[in-house]
Amino acid sequence: MRYAKLWRHCARCLPALFVLLLTFSIAPPGQAFCPKNGLLCFVTAKSSGSLTHQDITQRGIEALDKTYFGVPKLTKSMQKALDEIIEADAKVDDDQVTSAKHFDGENAAGAQLRLATLKQNVIDALNTSPMNTAGARQNLGSALHTIQDFYSHSNWIELGNVGAHPGVGRPGPLAFSGPGATACSGFTNTGLACANSSNLATSLLTSGYYGGEDRVKPGAFKCSHGGPLDKGSPSSDLLGYFREGINKDTRYCDISPHSTFHDAAATAAIAGTQQFVEDIKAVITNTQLRALLGAGPTLAFAIDTTGSMGGIIAGVRASATAIVNSRLGTDEEPLQYVLAPFNDPFTGPNVSTSDATSFKNSIAGLFASGGGDCPELAFSGIYNGLSLSNPSGSLFMYTDASAKDAGLAGAVIGLAKAKEIKLYAMLFGSCSPLEPGYLQAATETGGQAFFLSGGEAESVTQLADLVGRNNAVQLLSVVDAFATPQTYDLPVDSSMTQLTVSVSATNFVTPGVTLMRPDGTVVTPAMADTYMTLTGGVIISIKAPVRGLWKLRVQDSTGPTYVNVSGTSDLNFTSFRLARFAGQPPHQGLFAIDGEPLPGQSLYALAALTPGATTAQFKLRRKNFSAIADLPLNQDETDSGKYFGPITVPPESFLAYVTGSDSGGNAYQRVVSLMLSPQTVSIVAPAPQDLRAGVSTSFIYQVRNAGASDTFALAAADDLHFITSVSPSAVTLGTGESANVVVQLTPPIGTSAGSADTVTATVQSSSNALLRNSASLTSFVTGALETPGRPDFVASIVGQEAVAPGVTSIDVRLTNSGVGMARSMSLNSLQLRTLAGTGTASINTALSPSLPFVTPNIDVGSFITVRLTINTPAGLQRFSITENGTVSDTEGRSYSFSQAQAVIP
């Protein structure tokens, strides 16, 4: 199916209106757009119930998870792993040039080679040390898109087959129709609005050709993909474009001429998805399978190892070892153990392992030494721990010093948010002024900061055991001052099996904490399973809490105080994300934004709940729990746990809460505790590219300032230290102005295939410490050989905006449409020509990248996006832009390319 990971809500519109909208290329986000199946919003509700890549992947892998691991519902970590796979599946639709990615144009050989490569990449990633689960999941998702497209784009179903094809994604060729053989006998105009058009005329497998891809339809004797934007579908009448072709992407015939086969194709695609995962399962270990599919939580620590930390390290070691031992052989045994030591001037050695004994040996081997000056490389240590950790969960950091690398705070916060990891800062005094970055990181990620005495390290580490569970949920995430008492309602529903209250102050004062049961009884230490009163906080935990309305009162703390209420439950608010309408027509949809949103921006909110809720009301709140606004969201038609709706981003930081009733009629409350902090500066990551040992690769990030004129520092950090340059290091941007930032990575020769490298690029105001943004991107080192042959480039405009009167920015995507890898692709010159109106467009040299613009390597089917800013006089109505450049193949031969597009400013 060619539709990206989106959530469904189709408006009732006439096909004629659909044609009109397509004709004028109107595609703004709004209520009428379909957040799951893109352009289906424009058509009638006949497409209701169409399954997308997201639906197929979710259903296929969820069933395997339940079988493999014996769970009735997916745990939080399983769903997070599945979300990563789904996201990678969706991103394949960014490429509408490479037929092999979609099993189009009878390119079975290319598709099979792609699947073999991706399968090996999954295995290589799982065989690396530490295990690269992110790379494995990305490659798996990318492969599943191609597999699922086989069932929708080929005639497998029309030939009378059901279930998975036994050869797709496995060694060996497929019996596809040859290049000169007739596959379709041409389009027959029956005069019907919904005709099963293209007449298949072969007993062999075939697939439709899609106009604009790298396989050109040789003639009418071959089949078309079909649909409104398939330029290779040569019917003689306007509506013919909607009917000629064999795709089964949806239930709506104006999108999918073979729509009547959609359900059978989706069912077969689910089976094909499972077959591919089963094939991988057969060649990996059970530990690797658990890692790939997220069957367990992560236990992660970043620890200062300077001389003054000796007693603290001993306490952490004792508590962490006890946690590990208590979980061995249980459902809560961690999938991953992470240890990231730091001091000054060193960090590491870092540990990421699934072996409990290895982890215990590593933490036993920690010893305190050195020191002499105060600041330590704390944020480097935290970043290392985050980069090694699986998404979702918590990381506990221990130090008695400020940070020598405070400039990395933005990258740490950005990476933690991107991976949805809460940061807990355990602070034991300070030999210099308090590090504000610790508190900001804890606040924004939904974690917590504790100010403690050294002897309390062992006690407070028990909190890692309480919050680091398979089905950890959060009911409350607050930072506020409590000079006067405040009381919070805590509804405990029938699914809650543990309730944990954690309150901490930031001034070495123990807050006043009173927890009351639904009958009004005050919880005493004797009534709780855990009741710790620490120098700077209180932790209370109760197993099997009675259902009903509990109350929590907090007082006697005048400084910033953290109030976290969590527990375990299989009713979980698993995600809340903001997304924009994007993608290549006709495969647009909602894609999660990079970093923080822009205040006042019109976006979509995407929320997900695990089964168990009968009602759900969403609300935006400040970090002090005061209400901002209700957020009405619609429930997805094919997945009742998914919700979506439009949102205007508030001009202040906020959290998303959900309340309602569970299946037993009991009230519940959940919060996604990662704080969204709207910013007037943005940074957008490029598409991922494969890395190769010894070869340089450039990633182009786009920075835009929507606020007042300012100077911004630009930086990037990565966990494997592949970065060789960041250019420029600073930029001054006026309101509405943009700039490109080039981050170059060079993995050393000998780097193992499958190694993952996460780059977090940050933009930071020089005048306001809280004005910043970040974007993270994970790429992996591939073991695949560079593809020889001639590279070539096609260019397309994928974004455009008026950044100021008379100034227009366009995003030009340059895709390698050749047959070989591109080395040293160089954009050498740009030519502008007036097509309509008066005046002449010119390049804004201050905001566009300097030419020549060189990118070291781009694989076949991969692309880069460059933002060009053009001065456009008021009388100019239409102009063309031509990109001229050169590119070399793997043998060093050079070729020229030239591409042109028309622009309406």
PDB file of N, CA, C and O in Angstrom, residues 780-840:
ATOM      1  N   PHE A 780      22.889   4.091  10.167  1.00  0.00           N
ATOM      2  CA  PHE A 780      23.692   2.925  10.508  1.00  0.00           C
ATOM      3  C   PHE A 780      24.734   2.654   9.427  1.00  0.00           C
ATOM      4  O   PHE A 780      24.597   3.080   8.281  1.00  0.00           O
ATOM      5  N   VAL A 781      25.758   1.968   9.827  1.00  0.00           N
ATOM      6  CA  VAL A 781      26.832   1.594   8.908  1.00  0.00           C
ATOM      7  C   VAL A 781      26.416   0.310   8.201  1.00  0.00           C
ATOM      8  O   VAL A 781      26.122  -0.692   8.839  1.00  0.00           O
ATOM      9  N   THR A 782      26.353   0.369   6.890  1.00  0.00           N
ATOM     10  CA  THR A 782      25.933  -0.793   6.124  1.00  0.00           C
ATOM     11  C   THR A 782      27.145  -1.589   5.651  1.00  0.00           C
ATOM     12  O   THR A 782      28.216  -1.030   5.405  1.00  0.00           O
ATOM     13  N   GLY A 783      26.932  -2.879   5.540  1.00  0.00           N
ATOM     14  CA  GLY A 783      27.970  -3.739   4.985  1.00  0.00           C
ATOM     15  C   GLY A 783      27.813  -3.945   3.487  1.00  0.00           C
ATOM     16  O   GLY A 783      28.638  -4.602   2.859  1.00  0.00           O
ATOM     17  N   ALA A 784      26.728  -3.374   2.911  1.00  0.00           N
ATOM     18  CA  ALA A 784      26.492  -3.530   1.480  1.00  0.00           C
ATOM     19  C   ALA A 784      27.569  -2.795   0.690  1.00  0.00           C
ATOM     20  O   ALA A 784      28.016  -1.709   1.063  1.00  0.00           O
ATOM     21  N   LEU A 785      27.992  -3.392  -0.405  1.00  0.00           N
ATOM     22  CA  LEU A 785      28.996  -2.774  -1.256  1.00  0.00           C
ATOM     23  C   LEU A 785      28.400  -1.573  -1.965  1.00  0.00           C
ATOM     24  O   LEU A 785      27.190  -1.491  -2.205  1.00  0.00           O
ATOM     25  N   GLU A 786      29.267  -0.627  -2.293  1.00  0.00           N
ATOM     26  CA  GLU A 786      28.818   0.509  -3.093  1.00  0.00           C
ATOM     27  C   GLU A 786      28.385   0.007  -4.471  1.00  0.00           C
ATOM     28  O   GLU A 786      29.061  -0.817  -5.083  1.00  0.00           O
ATOM     29  N   THR A 787      27.243   0.506  -4.929  1.00  0.00           N
ATOM     30  CA  THR A 787      26.690   0.038  -6.195  1.00  0.00           C
ATOM     31  C   THR A 787      27.398   0.729  -7.347  1.00  0.00           C
ATOM     32  O   THR A 787      27.372   1.966  -7.449  1.00  0.00           O
ATOM     33  N   PRO A 788      28.038  -0.028  -8.236  1.00  0.00           N
ATOM     34  CA  PRO A 788      28.687   0.605  -9.389  1.00  0.00           C
ATOM     35  C   PRO A 788      27.638   0.997 -10.429  1.00  0.00           C
ATOM     36  O   PRO A 788      26.493   0.558 -10.392  1.00  0.00           O
ATOM     37  N   GLY A 789      28.055   1.819 -11.365  1.00  0.00           N
ATOM     38  CA  GLY A 789      27.150   2.252 -12.419  1.00  0.00           C
ATOM     39  C   GLY A 789      26.941   3.746 -12.375  1.00  0.00           C
ATOM     40  O   GLY A 789      27.379   4.451 -11.450  1.00  0.00           O
ATOM     41  N   ARG A 790      26.252   4.225 -13.378  1.00  0.00           N
ATOM     42  CA  ARG A 790      26.082   5.679 -13.516  1.00  0.00           C
ATOM     43  C   ARG A 790      25.013   6.207 -12.563  1.00  0.00           C
ATOM     44  O   ARG A 790      23.870   5.745 -12.588  1.00  0.00           O
ATOM     45  N   PRO A 791      25.362   7.197 -11.738  1.00  0.00           N
ATOM     46  CA  PRO A 791      24.331   7.878 -10.954  1.00  0.00           C
ATOM     47  C   PRO A 791      23.684   8.986 -11.776  1.00  0.00           C
ATOM     48  O   PRO A 791      24.268   9.479 -12.741  1.00  0.00           O
ATOM     49  N   ASP A 792      22.512   9.381 -11.407  1.00  0.00           N
ATOM     50  CA  ASP A 792      21.835  10.503 -12.061  1.00  0.00           C
ATOM     51  C   ASP A 792      20.894  11.119 -11.035  1.00  0.00           C
ATOM     52  O   ASP A 792      20.566  10.489 -10.022  1.00  0.00           O
ATOM     53  N   PHE A 793      20.463  12.332 -11.307  1.00  0.00           N
ATOM     54  CA  PHE A 793      19.626  13.004 -10.331  1.00  0.00           C
ATOM     55  C   PHE A 793      18.382  13.595 -10.974  1.00  0.00           C
ATOM     56  O   PHE A 793      18.416  14.130 -12.080  1.00  0.00           O
ATOM     57  N   VAL A 794      17.268  13.426 -10.270  1.00  0.00           N
ATOM     58  CA  VAL A 794      16.049  14.149 -10.591  1.00  0.00           C
ATOM     59  C   VAL A 794      15.777  15.096  -9.429  1.00  0.00           C
ATOM     60  O   VAL A 794      16.067  14.783  -8.275  1.00  0.00           O
ATOM     61  N   ALA A 795      15.237  16.245  -9.745  1.00  0.00           N
ATOM     62  CA  ALA A 795      14.972  17.251  -8.725  1.00  0.00           C
ATOM     63  C   ALA A 795      13.480  17.545  -8.675  1.00  0.00           C
ATOM     64  O   ALA A 795      12.793  17.547  -9.696  1.00  0.00           O
ATOM     65  N   SER A 796      12.984  17.763  -7.490  1.00  0.00           N
ATOM     66  CA  SER A 796      11.577  18.128  -7.322  1.00  0.00           C
ATOM     67  C   SER A 796      11.457  19.082  -6.148  1.00  0.00           C
ATOM     68  O   SER A 796      12.253  19.040  -5.204  1.00  0.00           O
ATOM     69  N   ILE A 797      10.471  19.945  -6.217  1.00  0.00           N
ATOM     70  CA  ILE A 797      10.213  20.883  -5.128  1.00  0.00           C
ATOM     71  C   ILE A 797       9.241  20.224  -4.158  1.00  0.00           C
ATOM     72  O   ILE A 797       8.130  19.854  -4.523  1.00  0.00           O
ATOM     73  N   VAL A 798       9.670  20.047  -2.919  1.00  0.00           N
ATOM     74  CA  VAL A 798       8.853  19.346  -1.931  1.00  0.00           C
ATOM     75  C   VAL A 798       8.353  20.273  -0.839  1.00  0.00           C
ATOM     76  O   VAL A 798       7.636  19.840   0.069  1.00  0.00           O
ATOM     77  N   GLY A 799       8.713  21.549  -0.893  1.00  0.00           N
ATOM     78  CA  GLY A 799       8.232  22.503   0.104  1.00  0.00           C
ATOM     79  C   GLY A 799       8.479  23.919  -0.375  1.00  0.00           C
ATOM     80  O   GLY A 799       9.433  24.186  -1.111  1.00  0.00           O
ATOM     81  N   GLN A 800       7.602  24.830   0.003  1.00  0.00           N
ATOM     82  CA  GLN A 800       7.742  26.219  -0.408  1.00  0.00           C
ATOM     83  C   GLN A 800       7.052  27.097   0.620  1.00  0.00           C
ATOM     84  O   GLN A 800       5.990  26.763   1.137  1.00  0.00           O
ATOM     85  N   GLU A 801       7.678  28.250   0.941  1.00  0.00           N
ATOM     86  CA  GLU A 801       7.021  29.192   1.844  1.00  0.00           C
ATOM     87  C   GLU A 801       7.541  30.594   1.587  1.00  0.00           C
ATOM     88  O   GLU A 801       8.689  30.785   1.165  1.00  0.00           O
ATOM     89  N   ALA A 802       6.676  31.571   1.840  1.00  0.00           N
ATOM     90  CA  ALA A 802       7.063  32.973   1.765  1.00  0.00           C
ATOM     91  C   ALA A 802       7.608  33.361   3.129  1.00  0.00           C
ATOM     92  O   ALA A 802       6.863  33.442   4.105  1.00  0.00           O
ATOM     93  N   VAL A 803       8.905  33.582   3.227  1.00  0.00           N
ATOM     94  CA  VAL A 803       9.515  33.869   4.525  1.00  0.00           C
ATOM     95  C   VAL A 803       9.477  35.347   4.859  1.00  0.00           C
ATOM     96  O   VAL A 803       9.632  35.731   6.024  1.00  0.00           O
ATOM     97  N   ALA A 804       9.269  36.190   3.846  1.00  0.00           N
ATOM     98  CA  ALA A 804       9.158  37.633   4.039  1.00  0.00           C
ATOM     99  C   ALA A 804       8.637  38.209   2.732  1.00  0.00           C
ATOM    100  O   ALA A 804       8.678  37.535   1.687  1.00  0.00           O
ATOM    101  N   PRO A 805       8.113  39.428   2.728  1.00  0.00           N
ATOM    102  CA  PRO A 805       7.681  40.032   1.463  1.00  0.00           C
ATOM    103  C   PRO A 805       8.828  40.061   0.460  1.00  0.00           C
ATOM    104  O   PRO A 805       9.922  40.555   0.759  1.00  0.00           O
ATOM    105  N   GLY A 806       8.589  39.463  -0.682  1.00  0.00           N
ATOM    106  CA  GLY A 806       9.610  39.446  -1.716  1.00  0.00           C
ATOM    107  C   GLY A 806      10.695  38.415  -1.523  1.00  0.00           C
ATOM    108  O   GLY A 806      11.699  38.425  -2.251  1.00  0.00           O
ATOM    109  N   VAL A 807      10.513  37.499  -0.567  1.00  0.00           N
ATOM    110  CA  VAL A 807      11.516  36.452  -0.328  1.00  0.00           C
ATOM    111  C   VAL A 807      10.797  35.114  -0.203  1.00  0.00           C
ATOM    112  O   VAL A 807       9.919  34.954   0.650  1.00  0.00           O
ATOM    113  N   THR A 808      11.156  34.155  -1.053  1.00  0.00           N
ATOM    114  CA  THR A 808      10.521  32.843  -1.068  1.00  0.00           C
ATOM    115  C   THR A 808      11.574  31.767  -0.890  1.00  0.00           C
ATOM    116  O   THR A 808      12.617  31.793  -1.547  1.00  0.00           O
ATOM    117  N   SER A 809      11.304  30.833   0.007  1.00  0.00           N
ATOM    118  CA  SER A 809      12.190  29.687   0.181  1.00  0.00           C
ATOM    119  C   SER A 809      11.551  28.462  -0.450  1.00  0.00           C
ATOM    120  O   SER A 809      10.346  28.241  -0.301  1.00  0.00           O
ATOM    121  N   ILE A 810      12.347  27.673  -1.156  1.00  0.00           N
ATOM    122  CA  ILE A 810      11.864  26.426  -1.724  1.00  0.00           C
ATOM    123  C   ILE A 810      12.797  25.306  -1.291  1.00  0.00           C
ATOM    124  O   ILE A 810      14.009  25.501  -1.168  1.00  0.00           O
ATOM    125  N   ASP A 811      12.217  24.162  -0.999  1.00  0.00           N
ATOM    126  CA  ASP A 811      12.976  22.978  -0.636  1.00  0.00           C
ATOM    127  C   ASP A 811      13.078  22.087  -1.867  1.00  0.00           C
ATOM    128  O   ASP A 811      12.067  21.558  -2.343  1.00  0.00           O
ATOM    129  N   VAL A 812      14.282  21.930  -2.383  1.00  0.00           N
ATOM    130  CA  VAL A 812      14.522  21.135  -3.581  1.00  0.00           C
ATOM    131  C   VAL A 812      15.101  19.790  -3.164  1.00  0.00           C
ATOM    132  O   VAL A 812      16.135  19.735  -2.482  1.00  0.00           O
ATOM    133  N   ARG A 813      14.414  18.727  -3.544  1.00  0.00           N
ATOM    134  CA  ARG A 813      14.885  17.378  -3.243  1.00  0.00           C
ATOM    135  C   ARG A 813      15.618  16.830  -4.463  1.00  0.00           C
ATOM    136  O   ARG A 813      15.067  16.787  -5.566  1.00  0.00           O
ATOM    137  N   LEU A 814      16.863  16.414  -4.270  1.00  0.00           N
ATOM    138  CA  LEU A 814      17.683  15.830  -5.324  1.00  0.00           C
ATOM    139  C   LEU A 814      17.821  14.341  -5.038  1.00  0.00           C
ATOM    140  O   LEU A 814      18.460  13.943  -4.061  1.00  0.00           O
ATOM    141  N   THR A 815      17.209  13.518  -5.901  1.00  0.00           N
ATOM    142  CA  THR A 815      17.160  12.073  -5.702  1.00  0.00           C
ATOM    143  C   THR A 815      18.036  11.374  -6.725  1.00  0.00           C
ATOM    144  O   THR A 815      17.972  11.670  -7.924  1.00  0.00           O
ATOM    145  N   ASN A 816      18.855  10.445  -6.248  1.00  0.00           N
ATOM    146  CA  ASN A 816      19.690   9.657  -7.146  1.00  0.00           C
ATOM    147  C   ASN A 816      18.813   8.623  -7.849  1.00  0.00           C
ATOM    148  O   ASN A 816      18.461   7.591  -7.279  1.00  0.00           O
ATOM    149  N   SER A 817      18.484   8.899  -9.085  1.00  0.00           N
ATOM    150  CA  SER A 817      17.619   8.012  -9.873  1.00  0.00           C
ATOM    151  C   SER A 817      18.411   7.141 -10.826  1.00  0.00           C
ATOM    152  O   SER A 817      17.826   6.470 -11.690  1.00  0.00           O
ATOM    153  N   GLY A 818      19.736   7.147 -10.666  1.00  0.00           N
ATOM    154  CA  GLY A 818      20.561   6.343 -11.558  1.00  0.00           C
ATOM    155  C   GLY A 818      20.644   4.901 -11.112  1.00  0.00           C
ATOM    156  O   GLY A 818      19.848   4.414 -10.309  1.00  0.00           O
ATOM    157  N   VAL A 819      21.657   4.212 -11.605  1.00  0.00           N
ATOM    158  CA  VAL A 819      21.818   2.791 -11.272  1.00  0.00           C
ATOM    159  C   VAL A 819      22.990   2.558 -10.333  1.00  0.00           C
ATOM    160  O   VAL A 819      23.188   1.436  -9.863  1.00  0.00           O
ATOM    161  N   GLY A 820      23.777   3.614 -10.055  1.00  0.00           N
ATOM    162  CA  GLY A 820      24.935   3.458  -9.184  1.00  0.00           C
ATOM    163  C   GLY A 820      25.013   4.536  -8.132  1.00  0.00           C
ATOM    164  O   GLY A 820      24.358   5.579  -8.221  1.00  0.00           O
ATOM    165  N   MET A 821      25.840   4.286  -7.104  1.00  0.00           N
ATOM    166  CA  MET A 821      26.019   5.254  -6.031  1.00  0.00           C
ATOM    167  C   MET A 821      26.638   6.537  -6.559  1.00  0.00           C
ATOM    168  O   MET A 821      27.514   6.511  -7.425  1.00  0.00           O
ATOM    169  N   ALA A 822      26.177   7.659  -6.025  1.00  0.00           N
ATOM    170  CA  ALA A 822      26.733   8.956  -6.381  1.00  0.00           C
ATOM    171  C   ALA A 822      27.833   9.329  -5.397  1.00  0.00           C
ATOM    172  O   ALA A 822      27.614   9.322  -4.190  1.00  0.00           O
ATOM    173  N   ARG A 823      28.998   9.619  -5.936  1.00  0.00           N
ATOM    174  CA  ARG A 823      30.089  10.160  -5.129  1.00  0.00           C
ATOM    175  C   ARG A 823      30.329  11.604  -5.549  1.00  0.00           C
ATOM    176  O   ARG A 823      30.276  11.932  -6.733  1.00  0.00           O
ATOM    177  N   SER A 824      30.567  12.453  -4.582  1.00  0.00           N
ATOM    178  CA  SER A 824      30.887  13.864  -4.850  1.00  0.00           C
ATOM    179  C   SER A 824      29.850  14.515  -5.754  1.00  0.00           C
ATOM    180  O   SER A 824      30.179  15.127  -6.766  1.00  0.00           O
ATOM    181  N   MET A 825      28.578  14.367  -5.366  1.00  0.00           N
ATOM    182  CA  MET A 825      27.540  15.117  -6.073  1.00  0.00           C
ATOM    183  C   MET A 825      27.736  16.595  -5.759  1.00  0.00           C
ATOM    184  O   MET A 825      27.808  17.001  -4.615  1.00  0.00           O
ATOM    185  N   SER A 826      27.836  17.421  -6.793  1.00  0.00           N
ATOM    186  CA  SER A 826      28.104  18.840  -6.615  1.00  0.00           C
ATOM    187  C   SER A 826      27.034  19.654  -7.328  1.00  0.00           C
ATOM    188  O   SER A 826      26.832  19.503  -8.538  1.00  0.00           O
ATOM    189  N   LEU A 827      26.330  20.476  -6.558  1.00  0.00           N
ATOM    190  CA  LEU A 827      25.399  21.442  -7.136  1.00  0.00           C
ATOM    191  C   LEU A 827      26.208  22.698  -7.434  1.00  0.00           C
ATOM    192  O   LEU A 827      26.624  23.422  -6.521  1.00  0.00           O
ATOM    193  N   ASN A 828      26.473  22.949  -8.731  1.00  0.00           N
ATOM    194  CA  ASN A 828      27.443  23.975  -9.127  1.00  0.00           C
ATOM    195  C   ASN A 828      26.823  25.333  -9.406  1.00  0.00           C
ATOM    196  O   ASN A 828      27.431  26.368  -9.120  1.00  0.00           O
ATOM    197  N   SER A 829      25.623  25.354  -9.993  1.00  0.00           N
ATOM    198  CA  SER A 829      25.042  26.649 -10.365  1.00  0.00           C
ATOM    199  C   SER A 829      23.526  26.547 -10.408  1.00  0.00           C
ATOM    200  O   SER A 829      22.961  25.454 -10.542  1.00  0.00           O
ATOM    201  N   LEU A 830      22.896  27.705 -10.304  1.00  0.00           N
ATOM    202  CA  LEU A 830      21.440  27.816 -10.376  1.00  0.00           C
ATOM    203  C   LEU A 830      21.098  28.887 -11.401  1.00  0.00           C
ATOM    204  O   LEU A 830      21.702  29.965 -11.408  1.00  0.00           O
ATOM    205  N   GLN A 831      20.150  28.576 -12.270  1.00  0.00           N
ATOM    206  CA  GLN A 831      19.704  29.544 -13.270  1.00  0.00           C
ATOM    207  C   GLN A 831      18.228  29.852 -13.042  1.00  0.00           C
ATOM    208  O   GLN A 831      17.414  28.938 -12.884  1.00  0.00           O
ATOM    209  N   LEU A 832      17.896  31.137 -13.023  1.00  0.00           N
ATOM    210  CA  LEU A 832      16.518  31.583 -12.809  1.00  0.00           C
ATOM    211  C   LEU A 832      16.032  32.311 -14.053  1.00  0.00           C
ATOM    212  O   LEU A 832      16.773  33.112 -14.646  1.00  0.00           O
ATOM    213  N   ARG A 833      14.781  32.029 -14.446  1.00  0.00           N
ATOM    214  CA  ARG A 833      14.219  32.668 -15.642  1.00  0.00           C
ATOM    215  C   ARG A 833      12.772  33.034 -15.386  1.00  0.00           C
ATOM    216  O   ARG A 833      12.003  32.221 -14.854  1.00  0.00           O
ATOM    217  N   THR A 834      12.390  34.239 -15.745  1.00  0.00           N
ATOM    218  CA  THR A 834      11.007  34.691 -15.575  1.00  0.00           C
ATOM    219  C   THR A 834      10.115  34.006 -16.599  1.00  0.00           C
ATOM    220  O   THR A 834      10.402  34.020 -17.806  1.00  0.00           O
ATOM    221  N   LEU A 835       9.011  33.434 -16.137  1.00  0.00           N
ATOM    222  CA  LEU A 835       8.041  32.784 -17.024  1.00  0.00           C
ATOM    223  C   LEU A 835       6.768  33.600 -17.172  1.00  0.00           C
ATOM    224  O   LEU A 835       6.092  33.511 -18.196  1.00  0.00           O
ATOM    225  N   ALA A 836       6.405  34.366 -16.161  1.00  0.00           N
ATOM    226  CA  ALA A 836       5.201  35.188 -16.227  1.00  0.00           C
ATOM    227  C   ALA A 836       5.350  36.344 -15.249  1.00  0.00           C
ATOM    228  O   ALA A 836       5.964  36.207 -14.178  1.00  0.00           O
ATOM    229  N   GLY A 837       4.803  37.508 -15.621  1.00  0.00           N
ATOM    230  CA  GLY A 837       4.880  38.687 -14.765  1.00  0.00           C
ATOM    231  C   GLY A 837       6.102  39.521 -15.079  1.00  0.00           C
ATOM    232  O   GLY A 837       6.759  39.354 -16.113  1.00  0.00           O
ATOM    233  N   THR A 838       6.419  40.433 -14.185  1.00  0.00           N
ATOM    234  CA  THR A 838       7.537  41.348 -14.383  1.00  0.00           C
ATOM    235  C   THR A 838       8.561  41.164 -13.265  1.00  0.00           C
ATOM    236  O   THR A 838       8.252  40.721 -12.168  1.00  0.00           O
ATOM    237  N   GLY A 839       9.772  41.554 -13.562  1.00  0.00           N
ATOM    238  CA  GLY A 839      10.830  41.420 -12.576  1.00  0.00           C
ATOM    239  C   GLY A 839      11.591  40.126 -12.761  1.00  0.00           C
ATOM    240  O   GLY A 839      11.158  39.213 -13.483  1.00  0.00           O
ATOM    241  N   THR A 840      12.720  40.036 -12.091  1.00  0.00           N
ATOM    242  CA  THR A 840      13.593  38.875 -12.229  1.00  0.00           C
ATOM    243  C   THR A 840      13.928  38.308 -10.864  1.00  0.00           C
ATOM    244  O   THR A 840      14.334  39.046  -9.955  1.00  0.00           O
TER     245      THR A 840
END
